[in-house]
Amino acid sequence: MSEEFDAIIIGAGEAGTQVESMAVPAGKKVALIYQDPYGGTCLNYGCVPSKFMIHRARIAHQVRTAARYHVTTSAPTVDLAAIVKEKDARLDKERNSMLAEAHAAKNLTLIKGRAQFSGDHQITVEGRTLHATKIFLATGQRPVVPHIVGLAGVQFYTNENVMNLTELPSHLIVLGGGYIGCELGQCYRRYGAEVTIVQSNIHLVPNEELEISKVIEQAFRDEGINLLLGYKASRVEATEQGIRLTVQNKAGEERSVEGSHLFIATGRQSNADTLNLDVAGIKTDDKGNIAVNDYLETNIPGIYAIGDANGQQPFTPACLEEGKVAYTNAFGSERVKMKREAIGHAIFTDPEIGSIGLTEQQASDAGHDIAIQVTPFAKVSKASLIGETTGFIKYIIERKTHRILGCHIVGPDAADLVYDAIMVVRTGGSIHDIAPTVALFPTLQGGMQQSAEALLDQVAPKEIEGPLVTAPTHHRRGANE
């Protein structure tokens, strides 16, 4: 006999616990199935521990480079073991608090184990059979481990265990130049390790604007990070000092790099393959992600895939929003679509990256007639005052309506600054929602207004003539609307 529930949630990460936090107070009988460690990727292996580690590395870097501000210091000594111990204690505290709260919730049945489909809307876990008309698949992702000759014979790390190292690598080889490889590669360089990043693409963070990739590449080289761009790993072998990685470019040229530790950051893949989806008839895409529509519905009515498991936007804010959208569509009185264009993302390198909407290339490919403004941080007073002038603010707007199509920032506090544009994109607004403001001085936020004003001066100069604060608000959506 199967146990009946109103909802079964598989996965206790951001997306799954978001559904649970809505369903349980609404009186739904809920089963939440999870595997250790409780809390998903963000808490255990992603955002929380990585930003903790990155912050401490930034402090070390600031001390090490303080002389540029005419401040004399001794070289910093990094106690990596103490940093890791503090990081682990914080994670344990947050995880235990979440788990205790879940155990105390009424109408919530917590089950630790591996869940699989065993029939129509039927799940088997730890010898129990559960059934619900509404099932939420929030099983997350795991690191991709590429097929490399010799890899099985050497020790390597992923984002799930590299941040547990208590002794600093003498030379960390990072395989992969996406956001994970770049964030943690720079982090360990700032702790004092030699770092080499091997990237198959000819640019780091290749999904960002090309100009952003170039800024990051130069910043990394300036910090002494070795970059091998356009190279793929062909084989790896153990040495007395650690490992030797042989890489090859498209021309067939080989190079070898020797290091003490190998960190693989070549991407992530959905855990959908652990669910026995064929039994339920649930479809996946060509990358193995659970296929969903704009309502987060799979091809089987009543079954939703949310968070990293669907591979759409594997970022914490998107996962939380997907949980809300899926719950509303499952139990609400109306159906709502996932509004993905209103969700931005950030990469916590230094300089930081903050982004929302279309890149210049994407906007052009979509047929938009666009106008662009790029404002270097060197022209932003606050950035100049604090000596953080690397990078720029870039707006992309539709020329006729002045609607913001994209905003891409690389520079100090970019992840915070991009929020201005996120708010405007969410409401379908235009550059007029930012340009006619009077920004505080001196602030980095002022650079957002400064750049927006310069763009509006390109496309509609009369709109910013005269006082800004007293300008009629009904004119701020664009002259042609």
Coordinates of C-alpha atoms in Angstrom, one line a residue:
M1 CA 0.0 0.0 0.0
S2 CA 1.2 3.5 -0.8
E3 CA 1.2 6.4 1.6
E4 CA -0.9 9.3 0.2
F5 CA 0.3 12.9 0.2
D6 CA -0.9 16.2 -1.3
A7 CA 2.6 16.9 -2.5
I8 CA 5.9 15.0 -2.7
I9 CA 9.1 17.1 -2.9
I10 CA 12.3 15.5 -3.9
G11 CA 15.3 17.6 -2.9
A12 CA 15.8 20.0 0.0
G13 CA 17.7 22.7 -1.8
E14 CA 16.5 26.2 -2.4
A15 CA 13.7 25.3 -4.8
G16 CA 12.4 22.3 -2.9
T17 CA 12.3 24.0 0.5
Q18 CA 10.6 27.0 -1.1
V19 CA 7.7 24.8 -2.1
E20 CA 7.7 23.2 1.3
S21 CA 7.6 26.6 3.0
M22 CA 4.4 27.4 1.1
A23 CA 2.7 24.1 1.1
V24 CA 3.0 23.2 4.8
P25 CA 1.5 26.5 6.1
A26 CA -1.4 26.1 3.6
G27 CA -2.3 22.8 5.3
K28 CA -1.0 20.4 2.7
K29 CA 0.2 17.0 3.7
V30 CA 3.8 17.0 2.4
A31 CA 6.6 14.5 2.0
L32 CA 10.1 16.0 1.6
I33 CA 12.7 13.6 0.5
Y34 CA 16.4 14.6 0.8
Q35 CA 19.9 13.2 0.8
D36 CA 22.7 14.4 3.1
P37 CA 23.8 17.0 3.4
Y38 CA 20.5 18.8 4.0
G39 CA 20.1 22.2 2.3
G40 CA 21.3 21.6 -1.3
T41 CA 24.1 23.0 -3.3
C42 CA 23.9 26.7 -2.3
L43 CA 24.3 26.1 1.4
N44 CA 26.7 23.2 1.2
Y45 CA 28.9 23.5 -1.8
G46 CA 28.0 26.7 -3.6
C47 CA 27.1 30.3 -2.8
V48 CA 27.5 30.3 1.0
P49 CA 30.9 28.5 1.5
S50 CA 32.4 30.0 -1.7
K51 CA 31.6 33.6 -0.8
F52 CA 32.8 33.0 2.7
M53 CA 36.1 31.8 1.3
I54 CA 36.3 34.5 -1.3
H55 CA 35.8 37.2 1.2
R56 CA 38.7 36.0 3.4
A57 CA 40.9 35.8 0.3
R58 CA 40.0 39.3 -0.7
I59 CA 41.1 40.5 2.8
A60 CA 44.5 38.8 2.3
H61 CA 44.8 40.4 -1.2
Q62 CA 44.0 43.9 0.3
V63 CA 46.7 43.5 2.9
R64 CA 49.2 42.2 0.4
T65 CA 48.6 45.1 -2.0
A66 CA 48.1 47.9 0.6
A67 CA 51.2 49.6 -0.5
R68 CA 49.4 51.0 -3.6
Y69 CA 47.4 53.1 -1.1
H70 CA 50.6 54.2 0.7
V71 CA 49.8 51.9 3.6
T72 CA 52.8 49.8 4.7
T73 CA 52.0 46.3 6.0
S74 CA 53.8 43.0 6.5
A75 CA 53.0 40.1 4.1
P76 CA 49.8 38.4 5.3
T77 CA 49.9 34.9 6.8
V78 CA 46.8 32.9 5.9
D79 CA 45.6 30.2 8.4
L80 CA 43.6 28.2 5.9
A81 CA 42.7 25.5 8.4
A82 CA 41.2 28.1 10.7
I83 CA 39.2 29.7 7.8
V84 CA 37.9 26.3 6.8
K85 CA 37.0 25.4 10.4
E86 CA 35.0 28.7 10.8
K87 CA 33.3 28.1 7.4
D88 CA 32.3 24.5 8.4
A89 CA 30.9 25.7 11.8
R90 CA 28.8 28.3 10.0
L91 CA 27.4 25.7 7.5
D92 CA 26.7 23.3 10.3
K93 CA 24.8 25.9 12.3
E94 CA 22.6 26.9 9.3
R95 CA 22.0 23.3 8.2
N96 CA 21.1 22.2 11.7
S97 CA 18.7 25.1 12.1
M98 CA 17.0 24.4 8.8
L99 CA 16.7 20.7 9.6
A100 CA 15.3 21.3 13.1
E101 CA 12.7 23.7 11.7
A102 CA 11.7 21.1 9.1
H103 CA 11.4 18.3 11.8
A104 CA 9.1 20.6 13.9
A105 CA 6.8 21.5 11.0
K106 CA 3.3 20.0 11.2
N107 CA 2.0 18.0 8.2
L108 CA 5.6 17.5 6.9
T109 CA 7.1 14.1 6.6
L110 CA 10.9 14.1 6.3
I111 CA 12.5 11.1 4.6
K112 CA 16.2 10.8 4.1
G113 CA 17.1 8.5 1.2
R114 CA 17.3 8.2 -2.6
A115 CA 14.0 8.5 -4.3
Q116 CA 13.0 6.9 -7.5
F117 CA 9.8 6.6 -9.6
S118 CA 8.1 3.3 -9.3
G119 CA 4.9 4.0 -11.1
D120 CA 2.4 6.7 -12.1
H121 CA 2.9 9.6 -9.6
Q122 CA 4.5 7.0 -7.3
I123 CA 7.8 7.3 -5.5
T124 CA 9.8 4.6 -3.7
V125 CA 12.3 5.6 -1.0
E126 CA 13.9 3.5 1.8
G127 CA 11.4 0.7 1.3
R128 CA 8.4 3.1 1.5
T129 CA 6.0 3.8 -1.4
L130 CA 4.5 7.3 -1.6
H131 CA 1.9 8.7 -4.0
A132 CA 0.7 12.2 -4.7
T133 CA -1.0 14.0 -7.6
K134 CA 1.5 16.8 -7.3
I135 CA 5.2 16.0 -7.4
F136 CA 8.1 18.5 -7.4
L137 CA 11.5 17.4 -8.7
A138 CA 14.2 19.5 -7.1
T139 CA 17.1 17.1 -7.2
G140 CA 19.7 19.7 -8.2
Q141 CA 23.0 19.2 -10.1
R142 CA 26.4 17.6 -9.5
P143 CA 29.8 18.4 -10.9
V144 CA 30.6 17.1 -14.4
V145 CA 33.7 14.8 -14.4
P146 CA 35.1 14.7 -17.9
H147 CA 36.5 11.6 -19.6
I148 CA 40.3 12.2 -19.5
V149 CA 42.9 9.5 -19.9
G150 CA 44.5 8.7 -16.6
L151 CA 42.0 10.7 -14.4
A152 CA 40.8 7.6 -12.6
G153 CA 44.4 7.1 -11.3
V154 CA 44.9 10.5 -9.7
Q155 CA 43.3 12.5 -6.9
F156 CA 41.2 15.4 -8.0
Y157 CA 38.8 17.9 -6.5
T158 CA 35.5 19.5 -7.4
N159 CA 33.6 22.4 -5.9
E160 CA 32.1 19.8 -3.4
N161 CA 35.4 19.2 -1.7
V162 CA 38.1 21.7 -2.8
M163 CA 36.9 24.2 -0.1
N164 CA 37.7 21.5 2.6
L165 CA 41.5 21.7 1.9
T166 CA 43.2 22.8 5.1
E167 CA 46.6 23.1 3.6
L168 CA 47.2 25.5 0.8
P169 CA 48.1 23.9 -2.5
S170 CA 51.5 24.9 -3.8
H171 CA 50.1 24.9 -7.4
L172 CA 46.4 24.5 -8.1
I173 CA 45.5 23.5 -11.6
V174 CA 41.9 24.5 -12.4
L175 CA 40.3 22.7 -15.3
G176 CA 37.5 25.0 -16.5
G177 CA 37.2 28.7 -16.8
G178 CA 33.5 29.3 -16.0
Y179 CA 32.2 31.0 -13.0
I180 CA 33.2 28.3 -10.5
G181 CA 36.7 27.9 -11.8
C182 CA 37.3 31.6 -12.0
E183 CA 35.8 32.4 -8.5
L184 CA 37.7 29.7 -6.7
G185 CA 40.8 29.9 -8.8
Q186 CA 41.3 33.6 -7.9
C187 CA 40.4 32.8 -4.3
Y188 CA 43.3 30.3 -3.9
R189 CA 45.7 32.6 -5.7
R190 CA 44.9 35.3 -3.2
Y191 CA 45.5 32.8 -0.4
G192 CA 49.0 32.4 -1.8
A193 CA 48.9 29.4 -4.2
E194 CA 50.2 29.4 -7.7
V195 CA 47.2 28.9 -10.0
T196 CA 46.8 27.8 -13.6
I197 CA 43.4 27.9 -15.2
V198 CA 43.0 25.7 -18.3
Q199 CA 40.0 26.6 -20.4
S200 CA 38.7 24.9 -23.6
N201 CA 37.1 28.1 -24.8
I202 CA 39.4 31.0 -26.0
H203 CA 37.9 33.2 -23.2
L204 CA 37.1 32.9 -19.6
V205 CA 33.4 33.1 -18.5
P206 CA 32.4 32.8 -22.2
N207 CA 28.7 33.3 -21.6
E208 CA 29.3 36.9 -20.5
E209 CA 29.9 39.9 -22.8
L210 CA 33.2 39.6 -24.7
E211 CA 34.5 42.8 -23.1
I212 CA 33.8 41.4 -19.7
S213 CA 35.7 38.3 -20.4
K214 CA 38.7 40.4 -21.5
V215 CA 38.6 42.5 -18.4
I216 CA 38.6 39.3 -16.2
E217 CA 41.4 37.8 -18.1
Q218 CA 43.6 40.8 -17.8
A219 CA 42.8 41.1 -14.1
F220 CA 43.7 37.5 -13.5
R221 CA 47.0 37.9 -15.4
D222 CA 47.8 41.0 -13.4
E223 CA 47.4 38.9 -10.2
G224 CA 49.8 36.2 -11.5
I225 CA 47.2 33.6 -12.5
N226 CA 48.5 31.5 -15.4
L227 CA 45.9 31.1 -18.2
L228 CA 45.9 28.4 -20.9
L229 CA 42.9 29.4 -23.1
G230 CA 41.7 27.3 -26.0
Y231 CA 43.2 24.1 -24.6
K232 CA 41.4 20.9 -23.7
A233 CA 42.8 18.3 -21.3
S234 CA 44.0 15.1 -23.1
R235 CA 45.6 13.1 -20.2
V236 CA 46.7 13.3 -16.6
E237 CA 49.2 11.4 -14.6
A238 CA 50.5 11.3 -11.1
T239 CA 54.0 12.7 -10.3
E240 CA 56.1 12.9 -7.1
Q241 CA 55.0 16.5 -6.7
G242 CA 51.3 15.9 -7.5
I243 CA 50.0 15.7 -11.0
R244 CA 50.9 16.4 -14.6
L245 CA 48.2 17.6 -16.9
T246 CA 48.7 17.5 -20.7
V247 CA 46.5 19.8 -22.8
Q248 CA 46.0 20.3 -26.5
N249 CA 44.6 23.1 -28.6
K250 CA 42.7 22.9 -31.9
A251 CA 45.9 23.0 -33.9
G252 CA 47.0 19.8 -32.1
E253 CA 49.8 21.6 -30.2
E254 CA 50.4 20.0 -26.8
R255 CA 51.5 21.5 -23.5
S256 CA 52.0 20.1 -20.1
V257 CA 51.5 21.7 -16.7
E258 CA 52.6 20.3 -13.4
G259 CA 50.9 21.1 -10.1
S260 CA 50.2 19.8 -6.6
H261 CA 46.4 19.7 -6.9
L262 CA 43.8 19.3 -9.7
F263 CA 40.5 21.1 -9.4
I264 CA 37.9 20.1 -12.0
A265 CA 35.3 22.8 -12.7
T266 CA 34.1 21.8 -16.2
G267 CA 30.4 22.3 -15.6
R268 CA 27.5 20.7 -13.8
Q269 CA 24.9 18.2 -14.8
S270 CA 21.3 17.4 -13.6
N271 CA 20.7 14.7 -11.1
A272 CA 17.6 13.7 -13.1
D273 CA 19.3 10.4 -14.1
T274 CA 19.0 9.2 -10.5
L275 CA 15.2 9.3 -10.5
N276 CA 14.2 6.4 -12.8
L277 CA 12.3 8.9 -14.9
D278 CA 11.5 6.4 -17.7
V279 CA 9.0 4.6 -15.4
A280 CA 7.0 7.8 -15.1
G281 CA 7.5 8.7 -18.8
I282 CA 9.1 12.1 -17.9
K283 CA 11.2 13.6 -20.7
T284 CA 14.7 15.2 -20.5
D285 CA 16.5 17.5 -22.9
D286 CA 19.6 16.7 -24.9
K287 CA 21.8 17.7 -21.9
G288 CA 20.0 15.4 -19.4
N289 CA 18.0 18.2 -17.7
I290 CA 14.3 17.5 -16.9
A291 CA 12.4 19.3 -19.7
V292 CA 9.8 21.9 -18.6
N293 CA 7.6 24.5 -20.1
D294 CA 7.3 28.2 -19.0
Y295 CA 5.0 27.0 -16.1
L296 CA 7.7 24.6 -14.8
E297 CA 5.5 21.6 -15.8
T298 CA 7.1 18.4 -17.2
N299 CA 5.3 16.5 -19.9
I300 CA 3.4 14.6 -17.2
P301 CA 0.5 16.5 -15.6
G302 CA 1.0 17.3 -12.0
I303 CA 4.8 16.8 -12.0
Y304 CA 7.1 19.8 -11.9
A305 CA 10.9 20.2 -12.2
I306 CA 12.4 23.1 -10.4
G307 CA 15.8 24.6 -9.6
D308 CA 19.0 23.2 -11.0
A309 CA 17.3 19.9 -12.1
N310 CA 15.8 21.6 -15.1
G311 CA 19.0 23.4 -16.0
Q312 CA 17.3 26.6 -17.1
Q313 CA 18.9 29.1 -14.6
P314 CA 21.0 27.4 -12.0
F315 CA 21.2 30.4 -9.7
T316 CA 19.7 30.7 -6.2
P317 CA 17.2 33.5 -6.9
A318 CA 15.9 31.7 -9.9
C319 CA 15.5 28.5 -7.9
L320 CA 13.5 30.3 -5.2
E321 CA 11.3 31.9 -7.8
E322 CA 10.7 28.6 -9.6
G323 CA 9.6 27.1 -6.4
K324 CA 7.0 29.8 -6.0
V325 CA 5.8 29.6 -9.6
A326 CA 5.5 25.8 -9.5
Y327 CA 3.6 25.8 -6.2
T328 CA 1.2 28.5 -7.5
N329 CA 0.6 26.5 -10.7
A330 CA 0.1 23.3 -8.7
F331 CA -2.3 24.6 -6.0
G332 CA -3.3 28.1 -7.0
S333 CA -6.3 29.4 -8.8
E334 CA -4.4 30.6 -11.8
R335 CA -1.4 29.6 -13.9
V336 CA 1.7 31.8 -14.0
K337 CA 4.7 31.8 -16.2
M338 CA 8.3 31.9 -15.1
K339 CA 9.6 35.4 -16.1
R340 CA 13.2 34.5 -16.7
E341 CA 14.2 37.8 -18.4
A342 CA 13.7 39.6 -15.1
I343 CA 16.3 37.5 -13.2
G344 CA 19.9 38.5 -13.2
H345 CA 23.0 36.8 -12.2
A346 CA 26.4 37.6 -10.7
I347 CA 29.9 36.2 -10.7
F348 CA 32.0 36.9 -7.6
T349 CA 35.4 37.4 -9.1
D350 CA 37.3 40.6 -8.4
P351 CA 36.3 42.6 -10.4
E352 CA 32.8 41.4 -9.9
I353 CA 30.3 40.7 -12.6
G354 CA 26.6 41.6 -12.5
S355 CA 24.3 41.0 -15.4
I356 CA 20.6 41.1 -16.4
G357 CA 19.0 40.5 -19.8
L358 CA 20.4 40.2 -23.3
T359 CA 24.0 40.7 -24.3
E360 CA 24.8 42.9 -27.2
Q361 CA 25.2 39.9 -29.6
Q362 CA 21.9 38.3 -28.4
A363 CA 20.0 41.6 -28.8
S364 CA 21.3 42.0 -32.3
D365 CA 20.6 38.4 -33.2
A366 CA 17.0 38.9 -32.0
G367 CA 16.6 41.7 -34.5
H368 CA 16.5 44.6 -32.1
D369 CA 17.6 48.1 -33.2
I370 CA 19.8 48.9 -30.3
A371 CA 21.6 51.7 -28.7
I372 CA 24.5 51.1 -26.3
Q373 CA 26.4 53.0 -23.6
V374 CA 29.6 51.8 -22.0
T375 CA 30.9 53.9 -19.1
P376 CA 34.3 52.9 -17.7
F377 CA 34.6 52.9 -13.9
A378 CA 37.6 55.2 -14.4
K379 CA 35.0 57.9 -15.2
V380 CA 33.0 57.2 -12.0
S381 CA 34.2 59.6 -9.3
K382 CA 33.7 57.1 -6.4
A383 CA 35.6 54.4 -8.2
S384 CA 38.5 56.7 -8.9
L385 CA 38.5 57.9 -5.2
I386 CA 38.8 54.3 -3.9
G387 CA 41.2 53.1 -6.6
E388 CA 38.8 50.6 -8.0
T389 CA 38.7 51.7 -11.7
T390 CA 38.9 48.3 -13.5
G391 CA 35.8 47.6 -15.6
F392 CA 32.7 49.3 -16.9
I393 CA 28.9 49.7 -16.9
K394 CA 27.1 48.7 -20.1
Y395 CA 23.5 49.4 -21.0
I396 CA 21.7 47.9 -24.1
I397 CA 18.4 49.5 -25.0
E398 CA 15.8 49.3 -27.7
R399 CA 16.4 52.5 -29.7
K400 CA 12.7 53.2 -30.4
T401 CA 11.2 52.5 -27.0
H402 CA 14.3 53.0 -24.9
R403 CA 13.4 49.8 -23.1
I404 CA 16.3 48.2 -21.3
L405 CA 17.2 44.9 -23.0
G406 CA 20.4 44.3 -21.0
C407 CA 22.7 45.7 -18.4
H408 CA 26.2 44.2 -17.9
I409 CA 28.7 45.4 -15.3
V410 CA 32.2 44.3 -14.4
G411 CA 33.8 46.2 -11.6
P412 CA 33.5 47.1 -7.9
D413 CA 30.2 45.9 -6.3
A414 CA 28.8 45.0 -9.7
A415 CA 26.5 42.3 -8.2
D416 CA 24.9 45.1 -6.1
L417 CA 24.8 47.8 -8.7
V418 CA 23.0 45.7 -11.3
Y419 CA 19.9 45.6 -9.1
D420 CA 18.9 49.1 -10.4
A421 CA 18.5 47.6 -13.9
I422 CA 16.9 44.4 -12.6
M423 CA 14.1 46.4 -11.0
V424 CA 13.5 48.3 -14.3
V425 CA 13.6 45.1 -16.5
R426 CA 11.1 43.4 -14.2
T427 CA 8.5 46.1 -14.9
G428 CA 9.3 46.4 -18.6
G429 CA 10.7 49.9 -17.9
S430 CA 13.1 52.0 -19.9
I431 CA 16.3 53.9 -19.4
H432 CA 14.1 56.8 -18.3
D433 CA 13.6 55.1 -15.0
I434 CA 17.3 55.5 -14.1
A435 CA 18.6 58.5 -16.1
P436 CA 16.5 61.3 -14.6
T437 CA 17.4 60.5 -11.0
V438 CA 19.8 62.5 -8.8
A439 CA 22.3 60.0 -7.5
L440 CA 24.1 60.5 -4.2
F441 CA 27.7 61.6 -4.5
P442 CA 30.1 60.1 -4.4
T443 CA 28.7 56.6 -4.8
L444 CA 29.3 53.7 -7.2
Q445 CA 25.5 53.8 -7.7
G446 CA 26.0 57.2 -9.2
G447 CA 27.8 55.5 -12.0
M448 CA 24.6 53.7 -13.0
Q449 CA 22.7 57.0 -13.3
Q450 CA 25.7 58.6 -15.0
S451 CA 25.8 55.9 -17.6
A452 CA 22.0 55.9 -18.1
E453 CA 22.0 59.7 -18.5
A454 CA 24.8 59.5 -21.2
L455 CA 22.7 56.9 -23.1
L456 CA 19.6 58.9 -22.9
D457 CA 21.6 61.9 -24.2
Q458 CA 22.4 59.8 -27.3
V459 CA 18.8 58.8 -28.1
A460 CA 16.6 61.6 -26.6
P461 CA 18.7 64.5 -25.5
K462 CA 15.7 66.8 -24.8
E463 CA 14.4 64.3 -22.2
I464 CA 17.1 65.2 -19.8
E465 CA 17.3 69.0 -20.3
G466 CA 16.6 71.0 -17.2
P467 CA 16.0 69.8 -13.7
L468 CA 15.8 66.0 -13.3
V469 CA 13.8 65.6 -10.1
T470 CA 11.0 67.8 -11.3
A471 CA 10.8 66.3 -14.8
P472 CA 7.3 64.9 -15.4
T473 CA 7.3 61.2 -14.6
H474 CA 5.0 60.3 -17.4
H475 CA 7.7 61.2 -19.9
R476 CA 10.1 58.7 -18.5
R477 CA 9.0 55.6 -20.4
G478 CA 10.5 56.8 -23.7
A479 CA 9.6 59.5 -26.2
N480 CA 8.0 57.0 -28.6
E481 CA 5.8 55.1 -26.2

